[in-house]
Amino acid sequence: MSDVTVAVENPRPPVGGVMVDIRGVHKSFGPLEVLRGVDLQVRAGEVTVILGPSGSGKSTLLRTINHLEKVNRGWISIDGELIGYRRSGDKLYELREKEVLKQRTHIGFVFQNFNLFPHLTVLENLVEAPVSALRRPRGEAERTARRLLERVGLADKSDAYPRQLSGGQQQRVAIARALALEPKVLLFDEPTSALDPELVGEVLDVIKDLARTGTTMIVVTHEIGFAREVADTVVFMDGGVVVEQGPPEAVLDHPRHERTRAFLSKVL
């Protein structure tokens, strides 16, 4: 067991229905404090879109949720389970890597740059984690994979390799791969930022479809139109803190904070 400890206050119990609970999260890289006490709750079945300027801490926050980045203070839980740590008294002790990897099977992550395995076919990309991490029978995993590829409009690409696909197709495969583990929450880190403009729509359409089916999602994006259409909650971050949050019509059309207004005036 790692001897890393993180101070943690006695938290209030989460409100019923909260799937992702982020409390007092701080994260520094050397002297640079990137997250400065973030509190955020995401209810089950809802879509939270995080907006903010570059360097505001959006992507770092997303990476702390599945423990790709370790927090310096505070804590995160998903469906009532602490992520990356176990509690003992007023301290949190880091879990072993094997335990963290098991937790990550419940947290789908879609990266900016797809992160597909280039040496595996599309189908193999989807099958690999359910078979190796969840010990699913290969036949069952392949049936699920084909069903997911059909869902994202790529049923005819199962035998293709990532290099044979467009960026938009690769990102749709990445979404299907995340879904193959049947995660409790899906995290998207600027899923359209690496795409040519004409390919953005096909990826956003898949995410919109997921939103309609009640998938719990946290999406870091610059796509304001998408946030307006799909989000249950819009969060604006700046300087490592949540400046403002609320329904899209409140945050995007009637922002209360000057920092939010200044940001939106540049992107709308």
PDB file of C-alpha atoms in Angstrom:
ATOM      1  CA  MET A   1       0.000   0.000   0.000  1.00  0.00           C
ATOM      2  CA  SER A   2       1.310   3.427  -0.931  1.00  0.00           C
ATOM      3  CA  ASP A   3       2.049   5.760   1.971  1.00  0.00           C
ATOM      4  CA  VAL A   4       0.730   8.754   0.034  1.00  0.00           C
ATOM      5  CA  THR A   5      -1.915  10.526   2.129  1.00  0.00           C
ATOM      6  CA  VAL A   6      -4.331  13.305   1.286  1.00  0.00           C
ATOM      7  CA  ALA A   7      -6.069  15.478   3.856  1.00  0.00           C
ATOM      8  CA  VAL A   8      -9.853  15.208   3.654  1.00  0.00           C
ATOM      9  CA  GLU A   9     -12.559  17.094   5.497  1.00  0.00           C
ATOM     10  CA  ASN A  10     -15.628  15.319   6.803  1.00  0.00           C
ATOM     11  CA  PRO A  11     -17.923  15.549   3.780  1.00  0.00           C
ATOM     12  CA  ARG A  12     -21.637  16.072   3.716  1.00  0.00           C
ATOM     13  CA  PRO A  13     -23.350  12.973   2.307  1.00  0.00           C
ATOM     14  CA  PRO A  14     -24.069  13.357  -1.418  1.00  0.00           C
ATOM     15  CA  VAL A  15     -27.538  14.342  -2.514  1.00  0.00           C
ATOM     16  CA  GLY A  16     -29.594  11.356  -3.700  1.00  0.00           C
ATOM     17  CA  GLY A  17     -28.975  10.608  -7.352  1.00  0.00           C
ATOM     18  CA  VAL A  18     -25.441  12.026  -7.492  1.00  0.00           C
ATOM     19  CA  MET A  19     -23.220   9.823  -9.657  1.00  0.00           C
ATOM     20  CA  VAL A  20     -20.000  11.886  -9.637  1.00  0.00           C
ATOM     21  CA  ASP A  21     -19.134  13.792  -6.466  1.00  0.00           C
ATOM     22  CA  ILE A  22     -16.087  16.085  -6.532  1.00  0.00           C
ATOM     23  CA  ARG A  23     -15.237  17.821  -3.253  1.00  0.00           C
ATOM     24  CA  GLY A  24     -12.510  20.372  -2.581  1.00  0.00           C
ATOM     25  CA  VAL A  25     -10.153  19.013  -5.240  1.00  0.00           C
ATOM     26  CA  HIS A  26      -6.724  20.622  -5.502  1.00  0.00           C
ATOM     27  CA  LYS A  27      -4.040  19.647  -7.999  1.00  0.00           C
ATOM     28  CA  SER A  28      -0.591  21.146  -8.485  1.00  0.00           C
ATOM     29  CA  PHE A  29       2.256  20.396 -10.873  1.00  0.00           C
ATOM     30  CA  GLY A  30       5.285  21.582  -8.939  1.00  0.00           C
ATOM     31  CA  PRO A  31       4.651  25.221  -8.015  1.00  0.00           C
ATOM     32  CA  LEU A  32       1.799  25.548 -10.547  1.00  0.00           C
ATOM     33  CA  GLU A  33      -1.595  25.173  -8.867  1.00  0.00           C
ATOM     34  CA  VAL A  34      -3.958  23.994 -11.619  1.00  0.00           C
ATOM     35  CA  LEU A  35      -7.035  23.097  -9.551  1.00  0.00           C
ATOM     36  CA  ARG A  36      -7.775  25.252  -6.519  1.00  0.00           C
ATOM     37  CA  GLY A  37     -10.648  23.671  -4.630  1.00  0.00           C
ATOM     38  CA  VAL A  38     -13.142  22.345  -7.172  1.00  0.00           C
ATOM     39  CA  ASP A  39     -16.597  21.257  -6.016  1.00  0.00           C
ATOM     40  CA  LEU A  40     -18.903  19.662  -8.561  1.00  0.00           C
ATOM     41  CA  GLN A  41     -21.728  17.139  -8.446  1.00  0.00           C
ATOM     42  CA  VAL A  42     -23.100  15.329 -11.510  1.00  0.00           C
ATOM     43  CA  ARG A  43     -26.405  13.547 -11.196  1.00  0.00           C
ATOM     44  CA  ALA A  44     -26.988  10.120 -12.722  1.00  0.00           C
ATOM     45  CA  GLY A  45     -28.256  10.264 -16.293  1.00  0.00           C
ATOM     46  CA  GLU A  46     -27.345  13.917 -16.803  1.00  0.00           C
ATOM     47  CA  VAL A  47     -24.876  15.646 -19.120  1.00  0.00           C
ATOM     48  CA  THR A  48     -22.486  18.209 -17.661  1.00  0.00           C
ATOM     49  CA  VAL A  49     -20.518  20.345 -20.118  1.00  0.00           C
ATOM     50  CA  ILE A  50     -17.396  22.122 -18.862  1.00  0.00           C
ATOM     51  CA  LEU A  51     -16.338  25.296 -20.666  1.00  0.00           C
ATOM     52  CA  GLY A  52     -13.433  27.631 -20.051  1.00  0.00           C
ATOM     53  CA  PRO A  53     -10.296  29.158 -21.545  1.00  0.00           C
ATOM     54  CA  SER A  54      -7.143  27.147 -22.164  1.00  0.00           C
ATOM     55  CA  GLY A  55      -5.292  26.578 -18.917  1.00  0.00           C
ATOM     56  CA  SER A  56      -8.402  26.853 -16.752  1.00  0.00           C
ATOM     57  CA  GLY A  57      -8.008  23.298 -15.411  1.00  0.00           C
ATOM     58  CA  LYS A  58     -10.806  21.600 -17.371  1.00  0.00           C
ATOM     59  CA  SER A  59      -8.811  18.666 -18.744  1.00  0.00           C
ATOM     60  CA  THR A  60      -6.870  18.220 -15.517  1.00  0.00           C
ATOM     61  CA  LEU A  61     -10.144  17.979 -13.599  1.00  0.00           C
ATOM     62  CA  LEU A  62     -11.384  15.344 -16.023  1.00  0.00           C
ATOM     63  CA  ARG A  63      -8.192  13.314 -15.558  1.00  0.00           C
ATOM     64  CA  THR A  64      -8.506  13.396 -11.776  1.00  0.00           C
ATOM     65  CA  ILE A  65     -11.944  11.774 -12.014  1.00  0.00           C
ATOM     66  CA  ASN A  66     -10.448   8.478 -13.194  1.00  0.00           C
ATOM     67  CA  HIS A  67      -7.201   8.995 -11.268  1.00  0.00           C
ATOM     68  CA  LEU A  68      -5.005   9.582 -14.299  1.00  0.00           C
ATOM     69  CA  GLU A  69      -3.924  12.568 -12.207  1.00  0.00           C
ATOM     70  CA  LYS A  70      -3.678  12.182  -8.430  1.00  0.00           C
ATOM     71  CA  VAL A  71      -5.292  14.920  -6.360  1.00  0.00           C
ATOM     72  CA  ASN A  72      -3.259  16.789  -3.753  1.00  0.00           C
ATOM     73  CA  ARG A  73      -6.261  17.515  -1.564  1.00  0.00           C
ATOM     74  CA  GLY A  74      -9.964  16.730  -1.605  1.00  0.00           C
ATOM     75  CA  TRP A  75     -11.665  13.632  -2.992  1.00  0.00           C
ATOM     76  CA  ILE A  76     -13.787  12.228  -5.807  1.00  0.00           C
ATOM     77  CA  SER A  77     -16.373   9.478  -5.636  1.00  0.00           C
ATOM     78  CA  ILE A  78     -18.401   7.730  -8.330  1.00  0.00           C
ATOM     79  CA  ASP A  79     -21.638   6.054  -7.361  1.00  0.00           C
ATOM     80  CA  GLY A  80     -20.586   6.363  -3.716  1.00  0.00           C
ATOM     81  CA  GLU A  81     -17.123   4.787  -4.160  1.00  0.00           C
ATOM     82  CA  LEU A  82     -13.960   6.817  -3.536  1.00  0.00           C
ATOM     83  CA  ILE A  83     -11.745   6.861  -6.638  1.00  0.00           C
ATOM     84  CA  GLY A  84      -8.045   6.120  -6.215  1.00  0.00           C
ATOM     85  CA  TYR A  85      -8.068   6.097  -2.434  1.00  0.00           C
ATOM     86  CA  ARG A  86      -9.479   4.412   0.654  1.00  0.00           C
ATOM     87  CA  ARG A  87     -10.444   6.415   3.703  1.00  0.00           C
ATOM     88  CA  SER A  88      -9.002   5.812   7.156  1.00  0.00           C
ATOM     89  CA  GLY A  89     -10.011   8.420   9.718  1.00  0.00           C
ATOM     90  CA  ASP A  90      -9.333  11.848   8.247  1.00  0.00           C
ATOM     91  CA  LYS A  91      -6.781  10.576   5.732  1.00  0.00           C
ATOM     92  CA  LEU A  92      -7.016   9.050   2.273  1.00  0.00           C
ATOM     93  CA  TYR A  93      -4.524   6.338   1.347  1.00  0.00           C
ATOM     94  CA  GLU A  94      -3.810   5.616  -2.294  1.00  0.00           C
ATOM     95  CA  LEU A  95      -5.012   2.304  -3.693  1.00  0.00           C
ATOM     96  CA  ARG A  96      -2.760  -0.150  -5.485  1.00  0.00           C
ATOM     97  CA  GLU A  97      -2.569   0.242  -9.253  1.00  0.00           C
ATOM     98  CA  LYS A  98      -4.483  -3.022  -9.733  1.00  0.00           C
ATOM     99  CA  GLU A  99      -7.383  -1.643  -7.684  1.00  0.00           C
ATOM    100  CA  VAL A 100      -7.337   1.666  -9.563  1.00  0.00           C
ATOM    101  CA  LEU A 101      -7.428  -0.155 -12.908  1.00  0.00           C
ATOM    102  CA  LYS A 102     -10.494  -2.056 -11.731  1.00  0.00           C
ATOM    103  CA  GLN A 103     -12.191   1.216 -10.814  1.00  0.00           C
ATOM    104  CA  ARG A 104     -11.387   2.655 -14.247  1.00  0.00           C
ATOM    105  CA  THR A 105     -13.463  -0.050 -15.925  1.00  0.00           C
ATOM    106  CA  HIS A 106     -16.481   1.887 -14.607  1.00  0.00           C
ATOM    107  CA  ILE A 107     -15.257   5.190 -16.067  1.00  0.00           C
ATOM    108  CA  GLY A 108     -15.209   5.559 -19.854  1.00  0.00           C
ATOM    109  CA  PHE A 109     -12.701   8.117 -21.177  1.00  0.00           C
ATOM    110  CA  VAL A 110     -12.700   9.509 -24.715  1.00  0.00           C
ATOM    111  CA  PHE A 111      -9.497  11.429 -25.460  1.00  0.00           C
ATOM    112  CA  GLN A 112      -8.814  14.283 -27.897  1.00  0.00           C
ATOM    113  CA  ASN A 113      -6.576  12.125 -30.066  1.00  0.00           C
ATOM    114  CA  PHE A 114      -8.591   8.886 -30.078  1.00  0.00           C
ATOM    115  CA  ASN A 115      -5.872   6.710 -28.452  1.00  0.00           C
ATOM    116  CA  LEU A 116      -6.867   3.637 -30.463  1.00  0.00           C
ATOM    117  CA  PHE A 117      -4.471   0.695 -30.683  1.00  0.00           C
ATOM    118  CA  PRO A 118      -3.021   1.077 -34.209  1.00  0.00           C
ATOM    119  CA  HIS A 119      -2.058  -2.606 -34.523  1.00  0.00           C
ATOM    120  CA  LEU A 120      -5.599  -3.840 -33.775  1.00  0.00           C
ATOM    121  CA  THR A 121      -8.636  -3.792 -36.027  1.00  0.00           C
ATOM    122  CA  VAL A 122     -11.655  -1.714 -35.073  1.00  0.00           C
ATOM    123  CA  LEU A 123     -13.410  -4.787 -33.690  1.00  0.00           C
ATOM    124  CA  GLU A 124     -10.328  -5.868 -31.737  1.00  0.00           C
ATOM    125  CA  ASN A 125     -10.046  -2.361 -30.245  1.00  0.00           C
ATOM    126  CA  LEU A 126     -13.523  -2.783 -28.779  1.00  0.00           C
ATOM    127  CA  VAL A 127     -13.087  -6.382 -27.640  1.00  0.00           C
ATOM    128  CA  GLU A 128      -9.686  -6.114 -25.941  1.00  0.00           C
ATOM    129  CA  ALA A 129     -10.686  -4.432 -22.648  1.00  0.00           C
ATOM    130  CA  PRO A 130     -13.909  -6.394 -21.950  1.00  0.00           C
ATOM    131  CA  VAL A 131     -12.004  -9.660 -22.460  1.00  0.00           C
ATOM    132  CA  SER A 132      -8.797  -8.737 -20.579  1.00  0.00           C
ATOM    133  CA  ALA A 133     -10.187  -6.472 -17.837  1.00  0.00           C
ATOM    134  CA  LEU A 134     -13.673  -7.878 -17.294  1.00  0.00           C
ATOM    135  CA  ARG A 135     -12.970 -11.494 -18.291  1.00  0.00           C
ATOM    136  CA  ARG A 136     -15.910 -11.508 -20.687  1.00  0.00           C
ATOM    137  CA  PRO A 137     -16.143 -14.444 -23.138  1.00  0.00           C
ATOM    138  CA  ARG A 138     -14.733 -13.327 -26.492  1.00  0.00           C
ATOM    139  CA  GLY A 139     -17.887 -14.292 -28.375  1.00  0.00           C
ATOM    140  CA  GLU A 140     -20.040 -12.174 -26.074  1.00  0.00           C
ATOM    141  CA  ALA A 141     -17.585  -9.257 -26.301  1.00  0.00           C
ATOM    142  CA  GLU A 142     -17.596  -9.417 -30.101  1.00  0.00           C
ATOM    143  CA  ARG A 143     -21.393  -9.417 -30.261  1.00  0.00           C
ATOM    144  CA  THR A 144     -21.492  -6.364 -28.001  1.00  0.00           C
ATOM    145  CA  ALA A 145     -18.769  -4.683 -30.070  1.00  0.00           C
ATOM    146  CA  ARG A 146     -20.650  -5.184 -33.328  1.00  0.00           C
ATOM    147  CA  ARG A 147     -23.813  -3.812 -31.760  1.00  0.00           C
ATOM    148  CA  LEU A 148     -21.918  -0.722 -30.585  1.00  0.00           C
ATOM    149  CA  LEU A 149     -20.283  -0.205 -33.988  1.00  0.00           C
ATOM    150  CA  GLU A 150     -23.725  -0.247 -35.539  1.00  0.00           C
ATOM    151  CA  ARG A 151     -24.864   2.288 -32.968  1.00  0.00           C
ATOM    152  CA  VAL A 152     -22.102   4.735 -33.973  1.00  0.00           C
ATOM    153  CA  GLY A 153     -22.651   4.111 -37.685  1.00  0.00           C
ATOM    154  CA  LEU A 154     -19.540   2.006 -38.330  1.00  0.00           C
ATOM    155  CA  ALA A 155     -20.872  -1.537 -38.662  1.00  0.00           C
ATOM    156  CA  ASP A 156     -19.012  -1.925 -41.970  1.00  0.00           C
ATOM    157  CA  LYS A 157     -15.625  -0.933 -40.488  1.00  0.00           C
ATOM    158  CA  SER A 158     -15.086  -3.798 -38.019  1.00  0.00           C
ATOM    159  CA  ASP A 159     -12.135  -5.261 -39.937  1.00  0.00           C
ATOM    160  CA  ALA A 160     -10.488  -1.923 -40.754  1.00  0.00           C
ATOM    161  CA  TYR A 161      -7.434  -0.571 -38.947  1.00  0.00           C
ATOM    162  CA  PRO A 162      -7.460   2.917 -37.355  1.00  0.00           C
ATOM    163  CA  ARG A 163      -5.115   4.312 -40.030  1.00  0.00           C
ATOM    164  CA  GLN A 164      -7.738   3.471 -42.658  1.00  0.00           C
ATOM    165  CA  LEU A 165     -10.365   5.658 -40.985  1.00  0.00           C
ATOM    166  CA  SER A 166     -11.016   9.383 -40.965  1.00  0.00           C
ATOM    167  CA  GLY A 167     -10.550  11.297 -37.744  1.00  0.00           C
ATOM    168  CA  GLY A 168     -14.293  11.405 -37.190  1.00  0.00           C
ATOM    169  CA  GLN A 169     -14.577   7.664 -37.697  1.00  0.00           C
ATOM    170  CA  GLN A 170     -11.682   7.034 -35.308  1.00  0.00           C
ATOM    171  CA  GLN A 171     -13.342   9.136 -32.629  1.00  0.00           C
ATOM    172  CA  ARG A 172     -16.631   7.287 -33.088  1.00  0.00           C
ATOM    173  CA  VAL A 173     -14.717   4.012 -32.635  1.00  0.00           C
ATOM    174  CA  ALA A 174     -13.163   5.474 -29.481  1.00  0.00           C
ATOM    175  CA  ILE A 175     -16.647   6.268 -28.136  1.00  0.00           C
ATOM    176  CA  ALA A 176     -17.843   2.737 -28.938  1.00  0.00           C
ATOM    177  CA  ARG A 177     -14.736   1.331 -27.207  1.00  0.00           C
ATOM    178  CA  ALA A 178     -15.516   3.351 -24.065  1.00  0.00           C
ATOM    179  CA  LEU A 179     -19.103   2.079 -24.114  1.00  0.00           C
ATOM    180  CA  ALA A 180     -17.956  -1.550 -24.442  1.00  0.00           C
ATOM    181  CA  LEU A 181     -17.102  -1.582 -20.729  1.00  0.00           C
ATOM    182  CA  GLU A 182     -20.628  -0.417 -19.822  1.00  0.00           C
ATOM    183  CA  PRO A 183     -19.242   2.430 -17.687  1.00  0.00           C
ATOM    184  CA  LYS A 184     -21.179   4.301 -15.018  1.00  0.00           C
ATOM    185  CA  VAL A 185     -19.951   7.604 -16.432  1.00  0.00           C
ATOM    186  CA  LEU A 186     -18.407   8.729 -19.724  1.00  0.00           C
ATOM    187  CA  LEU A 187     -15.732  11.448 -19.787  1.00  0.00           C
ATOM    188  CA  PHE A 188     -14.972  13.353 -22.994  1.00  0.00           C
ATOM    189  CA  ASP A 189     -11.849  15.536 -23.212  1.00  0.00           C
ATOM    190  CA  GLU A 190     -12.474  17.942 -26.097  1.00  0.00           C
ATOM    191  CA  PRO A 191     -13.598  15.082 -28.365  1.00  0.00           C
ATOM    192  CA  THR A 192     -13.796  17.238 -31.496  1.00  0.00           C
ATOM    193  CA  SER A 193     -10.707  19.433 -31.102  1.00  0.00           C
ATOM    194  CA  ALA A 194      -8.466  17.194 -33.239  1.00  0.00           C
ATOM    195  CA  LEU A 195     -11.007  16.901 -36.075  1.00  0.00           C
ATOM    196  CA  ASP A 196     -11.359  18.777 -39.325  1.00  0.00           C
ATOM    197  CA  PRO A 197     -14.413  21.075 -39.118  1.00  0.00           C
ATOM    198  CA  GLU A 198     -16.484  18.989 -41.531  1.00  0.00           C
ATOM    199  CA  LEU A 199     -16.080  15.917 -39.284  1.00  0.00           C
ATOM    200  CA  VAL A 200     -17.155  17.543 -36.021  1.00  0.00           C
ATOM    201  CA  GLY A 201     -20.866  17.035 -36.597  1.00  0.00           C
ATOM    202  CA  GLU A 202     -20.719  13.259 -36.969  1.00  0.00           C
ATOM    203  CA  VAL A 203     -19.031  12.895 -33.581  1.00  0.00           C
ATOM    204  CA  LEU A 204     -21.337  15.353 -31.819  1.00  0.00           C
ATOM    205  CA  ASP A 205     -24.346  13.496 -33.241  1.00  0.00           C
ATOM    206  CA  VAL A 206     -23.164  10.283 -31.554  1.00  0.00           C
ATOM    207  CA  ILE A 207     -22.701  12.082 -28.232  1.00  0.00           C
ATOM    208  CA  LYS A 208     -26.148  13.663 -28.567  1.00  0.00           C
ATOM    209  CA  ASP A 209     -27.628  10.209 -29.132  1.00  0.00           C
ATOM    210  CA  LEU A 210     -25.942   8.975 -25.952  1.00  0.00           C
ATOM    211  CA  ALA A 211     -27.370  11.937 -24.051  1.00  0.00           C
ATOM    212  CA  ARG A 212     -30.880  11.006 -25.172  1.00  0.00           C
ATOM    213  CA  THR A 213     -30.424   7.488 -23.771  1.00  0.00           C
ATOM    214  CA  GLY A 214     -29.606   8.774 -20.277  1.00  0.00           C
ATOM    215  CA  THR A 215     -25.859   8.120 -20.213  1.00  0.00           C
ATOM    216  CA  THR A 216     -24.105  10.078 -17.443  1.00  0.00           C
ATOM    217  CA  MET A 217     -21.509  12.251 -19.187  1.00  0.00           C
ATOM    218  CA  ILE A 218     -19.013  14.985 -18.438  1.00  0.00           C
ATOM    219  CA  VAL A 219     -17.868  16.741 -21.603  1.00  0.00           C
ATOM    220  CA  VAL A 220     -15.020  19.254 -21.840  1.00  0.00           C
ATOM    221  CA  THR A 221     -15.573  21.126 -25.095  1.00  0.00           C
ATOM    222  CA  HIS A 222     -15.472  24.481 -26.886  1.00  0.00           C
ATOM    223  CA  GLU A 223     -18.658  23.665 -28.803  1.00  0.00           C
ATOM    224  CA  ILE A 224     -21.098  26.202 -27.362  1.00  0.00           C
ATOM    225  CA  GLY A 225     -23.963  25.100 -29.615  1.00  0.00           C
ATOM    226  CA  PHE A 226     -23.560  21.537 -28.398  1.00  0.00           C
ATOM    227  CA  ALA A 227     -23.587  22.707 -24.782  1.00  0.00           C
ATOM    228  CA  ARG A 228     -26.760  24.695 -25.373  1.00  0.00           C
ATOM    229  CA  GLU A 229     -28.526  21.753 -27.021  1.00  0.00           C
ATOM    230  CA  VAL A 230     -27.406  18.796 -24.905  1.00  0.00           C
ATOM    231  CA  ALA A 231     -26.199  19.880 -21.456  1.00  0.00           C
ATOM    232  CA  ASP A 232     -28.308  19.623 -18.340  1.00  0.00           C
ATOM    233  CA  THR A 233     -25.651  21.683 -16.561  1.00  0.00           C
ATOM    234  CA  VAL A 234     -23.009  24.017 -17.984  1.00  0.00           C
ATOM    235  CA  VAL A 235     -19.934  24.647 -15.828  1.00  0.00           C
ATOM    236  CA  PHE A 236     -17.592  27.551 -16.533  1.00  0.00           C
ATOM    237  CA  MET A 237     -14.074  27.163 -15.137  1.00  0.00           C
ATOM    238  CA  ASP A 238     -11.299  29.705 -14.982  1.00  0.00           C
ATOM    239  CA  GLY A 239      -8.106  29.851 -12.945  1.00  0.00           C
ATOM    240  CA  GLY A 240      -8.608  26.353 -11.536  1.00  0.00           C
ATOM    241  CA  VAL A 241     -11.999  27.022  -9.949  1.00  0.00           C
ATOM    242  CA  VAL A 242     -15.659  26.692 -10.912  1.00  0.00           C
ATOM    243  CA  VAL A 243     -16.710  30.275 -11.537  1.00  0.00           C
ATOM    244  CA  GLU A 244     -20.309  29.607 -12.496  1.00  0.00           C
ATOM    245  CA  GLN A 245     -22.643  26.695 -13.159  1.00  0.00           C
ATOM    246  CA  GLY A 246     -26.271  26.168 -13.986  1.00  0.00           C
ATOM    247  CA  PRO A 247     -28.676  25.311 -16.813  1.00  0.00           C
ATOM    248  CA  PRO A 248     -27.443  26.253 -20.312  1.00  0.00           C
ATOM    249  CA  GLU A 249     -29.965  29.075 -20.687  1.00  0.00           C
ATOM    250  CA  ALA A 250     -28.740  30.651 -17.451  1.00  0.00           C
ATOM    251  CA  VAL A 251     -24.978  30.344 -17.932  1.00  0.00           C
ATOM    252  CA  LEU A 252     -24.853  30.936 -21.695  1.00  0.00           C
ATOM    253  CA  ASP A 253     -27.594  33.548 -22.089  1.00  0.00           C
ATOM    254  CA  HIS A 254     -27.542  35.299 -18.710  1.00  0.00           C
ATOM    255  CA  PRO A 255     -24.118  34.744 -17.127  1.00  0.00           C
ATOM    256  CA  ARG A 256     -23.776  36.270 -13.664  1.00  0.00           C
ATOM    257  CA  HIS A 257     -19.990  36.592 -13.520  1.00  0.00           C
ATOM    258  CA  GLU A 258     -17.851  39.008 -15.504  1.00  0.00           C
ATOM    259  CA  ARG A 259     -15.281  36.266 -16.266  1.00  0.00           C
ATOM    260  CA  THR A 260     -18.010  34.148 -17.840  1.00  0.00           C
ATOM    261  CA  ARG A 261     -19.333  37.096 -19.849  1.00  0.00           C
ATOM    262  CA  ALA A 262     -15.843  37.962 -21.083  1.00  0.00           C
ATOM    263  CA  PHE A 263     -15.205  34.364 -22.181  1.00  0.00           C
ATOM    264  CA  LEU A 264     -18.528  33.997 -23.981  1.00  0.00           C
ATOM    265  CA  SER A 265     -18.098  37.337 -25.762  1.00  0.00           C
ATOM    266  CA  LYS A 266     -15.012  35.882 -27.438  1.00  0.00           C
ATOM    267  CA  VAL A 267     -16.486  32.519 -28.480  1.00  0.00           C
ATOM    268  CA  LEU A 268     -20.109  33.305 -29.358  1.00  0.00           C
TER     269      LEU A 268
END
